[in-house]
Amino acid sequence: QGKFTLLRDTRTDGSFLVHHFLSFYLRAGCKVCFVALLQSFSHYNIVAQKLGVNLAAAKKQGQLIFLEGLKSCLDLLFGGEEQPGQPSPLQFLSTSDLRALFDFVRVSLAPADGDSWKGPVLLVDDLSVLLSLGAAPVAVLDFIHYCRVSVCCQLKGNVVVLVHSNEDSEDEENELVVNSLCHHSDLILWAEGLATGFCKDVHGQIKIIKRLSLRQAAAQDLVQIYQYKIQDRNVTFFARGLSAAVL
């Protein structure tokens, strides 16, 4: 409880980590606010069904609060009907801050009478999209800071955020956000594509960084590296050099 987990991917697609955490927290009975900026609800629902979770049922029961960013952007930009008294969470497209999006998260995860869920969880896929939509890096970092204070500190919940990164990229704003988030994360799961290129038996490697130095000044971060292969319904992890291609 109270942890901030950063999902980072470089030269590969780390969305399999998002699907894992989404299904994991729903099965655990947690209340989840999912800010989905990258894909549609039907996409996440199809993948979740393969993992044994029904997003539509969770949404109907009030366990899952789903913000479909693609649809919200289109409604806001092309004059979709807005419900009275409920401004769009993506108001930053016409203003300079992400306050409306934070208010959406705060209200969605606020404890309600009769709630029996175990704990609140904020899941964001993917934070880099906010920068692409015109949000300033400072506004994005402020948004995450307030979400951490509200969800992690006050509600004792968890925040899980996916960001794309490319160390050779000229996108300085995105790299600024990624590096700043790395310094504040309790746990970093960094998925990377293989430097040697495509391999049918190894789809990439994942670096697990437990930020012990965040809690203890003199402690050294614990780093573990595994390789993985994504299958239809699960992901197989193994030590480097122990894939089927080698053995």
mmCIF file of C-alpha atoms in Angstrom:
data_model
loop_
_atom_site.group_PDB
_atom_site.id
_atom_site.type_symbol
_atom_site.label_atom_id
_atom_site.label_comp_id
_atom_site.label_asym_id
_atom_site.label_seq_id
_atom_site.Cartn_x
_atom_site.Cartn_y
_atom_site.Cartn_z
ATOM 1 C CA GLN A 1 0.000 0.000 0.000
ATOM 2 C CA GLY A 2 1.048 3.572 -0.667
ATOM 3 C CA LYS A 3 3.461 2.641 -3.480
ATOM 4 C CA PHE A 4 4.195 4.409 -6.761
ATOM 5 C CA THR A 5 5.153 1.974 -9.541
ATOM 6 C CA LEU A 6 6.627 3.249 -12.802
ATOM 7 C CA LEU A 7 6.304 1.110 -15.938
ATOM 8 C CA ARG A 8 8.873 2.207 -18.505
ATOM 9 C CA ASP A 9 9.468 0.831 -21.978
ATOM 10 C CA THR A 10 12.251 1.454 -24.475
ATOM 11 C CA ARG A 11 12.365 0.055 -28.044
ATOM 12 C CA THR A 12 9.429 -2.225 -27.212
ATOM 13 C CA ASP A 13 5.774 -2.167 -26.163
ATOM 14 C CA GLY A 14 5.312 -2.418 -22.406
ATOM 15 C CA SER A 15 1.511 -2.532 -22.484
ATOM 16 C CA PHE A 16 1.534 -6.169 -21.307
ATOM 17 C CA LEU A 17 2.528 -4.787 -17.894
ATOM 18 C CA VAL A 18 -0.538 -2.522 -17.868
ATOM 19 C CA HIS A 19 -2.836 -5.467 -18.641
ATOM 20 C CA HIS A 20 -1.178 -7.465 -15.850
ATOM 21 C CA PHE A 21 -1.683 -4.787 -13.197
ATOM 22 C CA LEU A 22 -5.243 -4.054 -14.331
ATOM 23 C CA SER A 23 -6.337 -7.702 -14.047
ATOM 24 C CA PHE A 24 -4.264 -8.222 -10.876
ATOM 25 C CA TYR A 25 -5.868 -5.357 -8.931
ATOM 26 C CA LEU A 26 -9.396 -6.161 -10.131
ATOM 27 C CA ARG A 27 -9.026 -9.797 -9.062
ATOM 28 C CA ALA A 28 -7.670 -8.586 -5.711
ATOM 29 C CA GLY A 29 -10.894 -6.651 -5.107
ATOM 30 C CA CYS A 30 -9.389 -3.155 -5.356
ATOM 31 C CA LYS A 31 -11.210 -0.119 -6.706
ATOM 32 C CA VAL A 32 -9.428 0.951 -9.901
ATOM 33 C CA CYS A 33 -9.459 4.300 -11.707
ATOM 34 C CA PHE A 34 -8.044 3.588 -15.155
ATOM 35 C CA VAL A 35 -6.988 6.632 -17.195
ATOM 36 C CA ALA A 36 -6.673 4.973 -20.608
ATOM 37 C CA LEU A 37 -5.198 7.423 -23.107
ATOM 38 C CA LEU A 38 -3.807 4.953 -25.616
ATOM 39 C CA GLN A 39 -6.489 2.391 -26.530
ATOM 40 C CA SER A 40 -10.269 1.982 -26.511
ATOM 41 C CA PHE A 41 -12.301 0.226 -23.813
ATOM 42 C CA SER A 42 -13.053 -2.703 -26.134
ATOM 43 C CA HIS A 43 -9.313 -3.324 -26.645
ATOM 44 C CA TYR A 44 -8.595 -3.534 -22.902
ATOM 45 C CA ASN A 45 -11.721 -5.628 -22.389
ATOM 46 C CA ILE A 46 -10.710 -8.218 -24.998
ATOM 47 C CA VAL A 47 -7.242 -8.642 -23.456
ATOM 48 C CA ALA A 48 -8.688 -8.740 -19.919
ATOM 49 C CA GLN A 49 -11.079 -11.550 -20.917
ATOM 50 C CA LYS A 50 -8.071 -13.629 -21.974
ATOM 51 C CA LEU A 51 -6.683 -13.031 -18.475
ATOM 52 C CA GLY A 52 -9.970 -14.077 -16.830
ATOM 53 C CA VAL A 53 -11.340 -10.611 -15.978
ATOM 54 C CA ASN A 54 -14.533 -8.951 -17.258
ATOM 55 C CA LEU A 55 -14.020 -5.188 -17.415
ATOM 56 C CA ALA A 56 -17.634 -4.488 -18.386
ATOM 57 C CA ALA A 57 -18.889 -6.293 -15.255
ATOM 58 C CA ALA A 58 -16.324 -4.513 -13.050
ATOM 59 C CA LYS A 59 -17.381 -1.189 -14.529
ATOM 60 C CA LYS A 60 -21.073 -1.931 -13.920
ATOM 61 C CA GLN A 61 -20.379 -2.873 -10.289
ATOM 62 C CA GLY A 62 -18.500 0.376 -9.698
ATOM 63 C CA GLN A 63 -15.173 -1.354 -9.103
ATOM 64 C CA LEU A 64 -13.649 0.057 -12.314
ATOM 65 C CA ILE A 65 -13.865 3.733 -13.253
ATOM 66 C CA PHE A 66 -12.708 3.965 -16.849
ATOM 67 C CA LEU A 67 -11.715 7.166 -18.644
ATOM 68 C CA GLU A 68 -11.572 6.528 -22.387
ATOM 69 C CA GLY A 69 -9.124 9.251 -23.374
ATOM 70 C CA LEU A 70 -9.461 8.818 -27.144
ATOM 71 C CA LYS A 71 -13.229 9.316 -27.056
ATOM 72 C CA SER A 72 -13.001 12.190 -24.556
ATOM 73 C CA CYS A 73 -10.507 14.018 -26.771
ATOM 74 C CA LEU A 74 -12.730 13.684 -29.830
ATOM 75 C CA ASP A 75 -15.801 14.853 -27.897
ATOM 76 C CA LEU A 76 -13.905 17.868 -26.580
ATOM 77 C CA LEU A 77 -12.257 18.844 -29.867
ATOM 78 C CA PHE A 78 -15.251 18.261 -32.147
ATOM 79 C CA GLY A 79 -18.033 19.497 -29.913
ATOM 80 C CA GLY A 80 -19.437 16.341 -28.368
ATOM 81 C CA GLU A 81 -22.211 16.807 -25.845
ATOM 82 C CA GLU A 82 -20.913 17.445 -22.354
ATOM 83 C CA GLN A 83 -23.028 16.473 -19.376
ATOM 84 C CA PRO A 84 -24.062 19.565 -17.369
ATOM 85 C CA GLY A 85 -22.042 20.038 -14.198
ATOM 86 C CA GLN A 86 -19.456 17.484 -15.335
ATOM 87 C CA PRO A 87 -16.589 19.166 -17.206
ATOM 88 C CA SER A 88 -14.330 16.948 -19.300
ATOM 89 C CA PRO A 89 -11.303 15.575 -17.413
ATOM 90 C CA LEU A 90 -9.230 16.543 -20.471
ATOM 91 C CA GLN A 91 -9.926 20.273 -20.192
ATOM 92 C CA PHE A 92 -6.154 20.881 -20.407
ATOM 93 C CA LEU A 93 -6.580 20.776 -24.199
ATOM 94 C CA SER A 94 -8.005 24.294 -23.878
ATOM 95 C CA THR A 95 -6.458 25.363 -20.548
ATOM 96 C CA SER A 96 -2.944 25.216 -19.108
ATOM 97 C CA ASP A 97 -3.221 22.697 -16.269
ATOM 98 C CA LEU A 98 -4.388 19.167 -15.479
ATOM 99 C CA ARG A 99 -6.580 20.110 -12.527
ATOM 100 C CA ALA A 100 -9.748 18.708 -14.122
ATOM 101 C CA LEU A 101 -8.041 15.353 -14.698
ATOM 102 C CA PHE A 102 -6.824 15.242 -11.093
ATOM 103 C CA ASP A 103 -10.323 16.118 -9.832
ATOM 104 C CA PHE A 104 -11.679 13.196 -11.881
ATOM 105 C CA VAL A 105 -9.178 10.826 -10.239
ATOM 106 C CA ARG A 106 -9.803 12.207 -6.742
ATOM 107 C CA VAL A 107 -13.594 11.973 -7.013
ATOM 108 C CA SER A 108 -13.444 8.506 -8.636
ATOM 109 C CA LEU A 109 -11.345 7.006 -5.825
ATOM 110 C CA ALA A 110 -12.900 8.899 -2.902
ATOM 111 C CA PRO A 111 -14.321 6.454 -0.313
ATOM 112 C CA ALA A 112 -18.089 6.082 -0.625
ATOM 113 C CA ASP A 113 -20.680 4.695 1.760
ATOM 114 C CA GLY A 114 -21.179 0.978 1.203
ATOM 115 C CA ASP A 115 -17.906 0.487 -0.666
ATOM 116 C CA SER A 116 -16.366 -2.891 0.152
ATOM 117 C CA TRP A 117 -13.308 -2.591 -2.117
ATOM 118 C CA LYS A 118 -9.925 -3.279 -0.535
ATOM 119 C CA GLY A 119 -8.002 -0.208 -1.667
ATOM 120 C CA PRO A 120 -7.855 2.475 -4.377
ATOM 121 C CA VAL A 121 -5.581 2.153 -7.407
ATOM 122 C CA LEU A 122 -4.790 4.696 -10.125
ATOM 123 C CA LEU A 123 -3.579 3.210 -13.426
ATOM 124 C CA VAL A 124 -2.426 5.460 -16.290
ATOM 125 C CA ASP A 125 -1.713 4.247 -19.844
ATOM 126 C CA ASP A 126 0.199 6.087 -21.092
ATOM 127 C CA LEU A 127 1.488 9.310 -19.529
ATOM 128 C CA SER A 128 3.515 10.288 -22.611
ATOM 129 C CA VAL A 129 0.240 10.880 -24.483
ATOM 130 C CA LEU A 130 -0.489 13.895 -22.257
ATOM 131 C CA LEU A 131 2.689 15.555 -23.557
ATOM 132 C CA SER A 132 1.704 14.727 -27.142
ATOM 133 C CA LEU A 133 -1.665 16.395 -26.533
ATOM 134 C CA GLY A 134 0.047 19.611 -25.489
ATOM 135 C CA ALA A 135 0.364 19.382 -21.711
ATOM 136 C CA ALA A 136 3.527 20.963 -20.299
ATOM 137 C CA PRO A 137 6.060 18.694 -18.527
ATOM 138 C CA VAL A 138 5.650 20.695 -15.306
ATOM 139 C CA ALA A 139 1.861 20.205 -15.461
ATOM 140 C CA VAL A 140 2.281 16.433 -15.962
ATOM 141 C CA LEU A 141 4.697 16.163 -13.025
ATOM 142 C CA ASP A 142 2.371 18.261 -10.846
ATOM 143 C CA PHE A 143 -0.521 15.968 -11.775
ATOM 144 C CA ILE A 144 1.434 12.855 -10.742
ATOM 145 C CA HIS A 145 2.620 14.568 -7.547
ATOM 146 C CA TYR A 146 -0.933 15.401 -6.471
ATOM 147 C CA CYS A 147 -2.125 11.908 -7.408
ATOM 148 C CA ARG A 148 0.621 10.392 -5.236
ATOM 149 C CA VAL A 149 -0.320 12.626 -2.312
ATOM 150 C CA SER A 150 -4.029 11.858 -2.678
ATOM 151 C CA VAL A 151 -3.943 8.150 -3.558
ATOM 152 C CA CYS A 152 -0.720 6.888 -1.960
ATOM 153 C CA CYS A 153 -0.448 9.073 1.146
ATOM 154 C CA GLN A 154 -4.028 9.954 2.072
ATOM 155 C CA LEU A 155 -5.945 6.902 0.830
ATOM 156 C CA LYS A 156 -3.069 4.387 1.263
ATOM 157 C CA GLY A 157 -3.595 3.152 -2.277
ATOM 158 C CA ASN A 158 -1.282 2.540 -5.228
ATOM 159 C CA VAL A 159 -0.387 4.435 -8.391
ATOM 160 C CA VAL A 160 0.867 2.632 -11.525
ATOM 161 C CA VAL A 161 1.970 4.705 -14.534
ATOM 162 C CA LEU A 162 3.309 3.700 -17.948
ATOM 163 C CA VAL A 163 5.677 6.007 -19.866
ATOM 164 C CA HIS A 164 7.530 5.518 -23.142
ATOM 165 C CA SER A 165 11.179 6.507 -23.296
ATOM 166 C CA ASN A 166 13.953 6.502 -25.840
ATOM 167 C CA GLU A 167 17.423 7.476 -24.725
ATOM 168 C CA ASP A 168 18.344 8.497 -28.288
ATOM 169 C CA SER A 169 15.197 10.590 -28.719
ATOM 170 C CA GLU A 170 15.274 14.346 -29.263
ATOM 171 C CA ASP A 171 12.057 14.680 -27.249
ATOM 172 C CA GLU A 172 13.612 16.454 -24.281
ATOM 173 C CA GLU A 173 10.282 17.093 -22.553
ATOM 174 C CA ASN A 174 9.391 13.397 -22.442
ATOM 175 C CA GLU A 175 12.844 12.425 -21.159
ATOM 176 C CA LEU A 176 12.589 15.115 -18.474
ATOM 177 C CA VAL A 177 9.308 13.637 -17.256
ATOM 178 C CA VAL A 178 10.639 10.054 -17.381
ATOM 179 C CA ASN A 179 13.810 10.875 -15.433
ATOM 180 C CA SER A 180 11.888 12.874 -12.829
ATOM 181 C CA LEU A 181 9.423 10.020 -12.270
ATOM 182 C CA CYS A 182 12.277 7.524 -11.901
ATOM 183 C CA HIS A 183 13.621 9.521 -8.960
ATOM 184 C CA HIS A 184 10.250 9.375 -7.153
ATOM 185 C CA SER A 185 9.250 5.761 -7.865
ATOM 186 C CA ASP A 186 9.164 2.999 -5.251
ATOM 187 C CA LEU A 187 9.433 0.362 -7.994
ATOM 188 C CA ILE A 188 10.491 0.625 -11.645
ATOM 189 C CA LEU A 189 9.673 -2.088 -14.189
ATOM 190 C CA TRP A 190 11.687 -1.209 -17.280
ATOM 191 C CA ALA A 191 10.911 -3.257 -20.404
ATOM 192 C CA GLU A 192 13.526 -2.994 -23.149
ATOM 193 C CA GLY A 193 13.790 -4.414 -26.639
ATOM 194 C CA LEU A 194 16.768 -6.637 -27.375
ATOM 195 C CA ALA A 195 19.840 -4.769 -28.589
ATOM 196 C CA THR A 196 20.511 -7.646 -31.004
ATOM 197 C CA GLY A 197 17.138 -7.262 -32.712
ATOM 198 C CA PHE A 198 14.134 -9.564 -33.166
ATOM 199 C CA CYS A 199 14.067 -13.105 -31.749
ATOM 200 C CA LYS A 200 11.026 -15.372 -31.807
ATOM 201 C CA ASP A 201 11.899 -16.960 -28.449
ATOM 202 C CA VAL A 202 12.842 -13.769 -26.578
ATOM 203 C CA HIS A 203 10.720 -10.648 -26.984
ATOM 204 C CA GLY A 204 12.721 -8.405 -24.674
ATOM 205 C CA GLN A 205 14.231 -7.972 -21.244
ATOM 206 C CA ILE A 206 12.772 -6.434 -18.114
ATOM 207 C CA LYS A 207 14.775 -4.621 -15.479
ATOM 208 C CA ILE A 208 13.184 -4.638 -12.001
ATOM 209 C CA ILE A 209 14.511 -1.788 -9.863
ATOM 210 C CA LYS A 210 13.423 -1.719 -6.212
ATOM 211 C CA ARG A 211 14.160 1.798 -4.974
ATOM 212 C CA LEU A 212 15.505 0.990 -1.509
ATOM 213 C CA SER A 213 17.393 4.311 -1.541
ATOM 214 C CA LEU A 214 14.049 6.120 -1.550
ATOM 215 C CA ARG A 215 13.339 4.816 1.967
ATOM 216 C CA GLN A 216 16.868 4.515 3.377
ATOM 217 C CA ALA A 217 19.478 7.126 2.535
ATOM 218 C CA ALA A 218 22.477 4.786 2.562
ATOM 219 C CA ALA A 219 20.753 1.809 0.897
ATOM 220 C CA GLN A 220 21.539 0.673 -2.617
ATOM 221 C CA ASP A 221 18.783 -0.007 -5.135
ATOM 222 C CA LEU A 222 18.105 -3.683 -5.848
ATOM 223 C CA VAL A 223 18.263 -4.434 -9.583
ATOM 224 C CA GLN A 224 17.185 -7.708 -11.214
ATOM 225 C CA ILE A 225 17.193 -8.405 -14.956
ATOM 226 C CA TYR A 226 15.131 -11.078 -16.715
ATOM 227 C CA GLN A 227 14.220 -11.838 -20.292
ATOM 228 C CA TYR A 228 10.641 -12.558 -21.313
ATOM 229 C CA LYS A 229 8.454 -14.031 -24.013
ATOM 230 C CA ILE A 230 4.848 -12.831 -24.450
ATOM 231 C CA GLN A 231 2.347 -15.618 -25.125
ATOM 232 C CA ASP A 232 -1.372 -15.514 -25.812
ATOM 233 C CA ARG A 233 -2.556 -15.628 -22.194
ATOM 234 C CA ASN A 234 0.578 -15.073 -20.137
ATOM 235 C CA VAL A 235 4.206 -13.941 -20.150
ATOM 236 C CA THR A 236 7.141 -16.271 -19.484
ATOM 237 C CA PHE A 237 10.168 -14.865 -17.637
ATOM 238 C CA PHE A 238 13.614 -16.456 -17.470
ATOM 239 C CA ALA A 239 17.209 -15.531 -16.648
ATOM 240 C CA ARG A 240 19.353 -14.159 -19.447
ATOM 241 C CA GLY A 241 20.826 -16.891 -21.587
ATOM 242 C CA LEU A 242 18.256 -19.507 -20.564
ATOM 243 C CA SER A 243 15.731 -19.055 -23.389
ATOM 244 C CA ALA A 244 14.633 -21.831 -25.737
ATOM 245 C CA ALA A 245 16.749 -20.233 -28.460
ATOM 246 C CA VAL A 246 19.901 -20.902 -26.413
ATOM 247 C CA LEU A 247 19.021 -24.159 -24.690
#
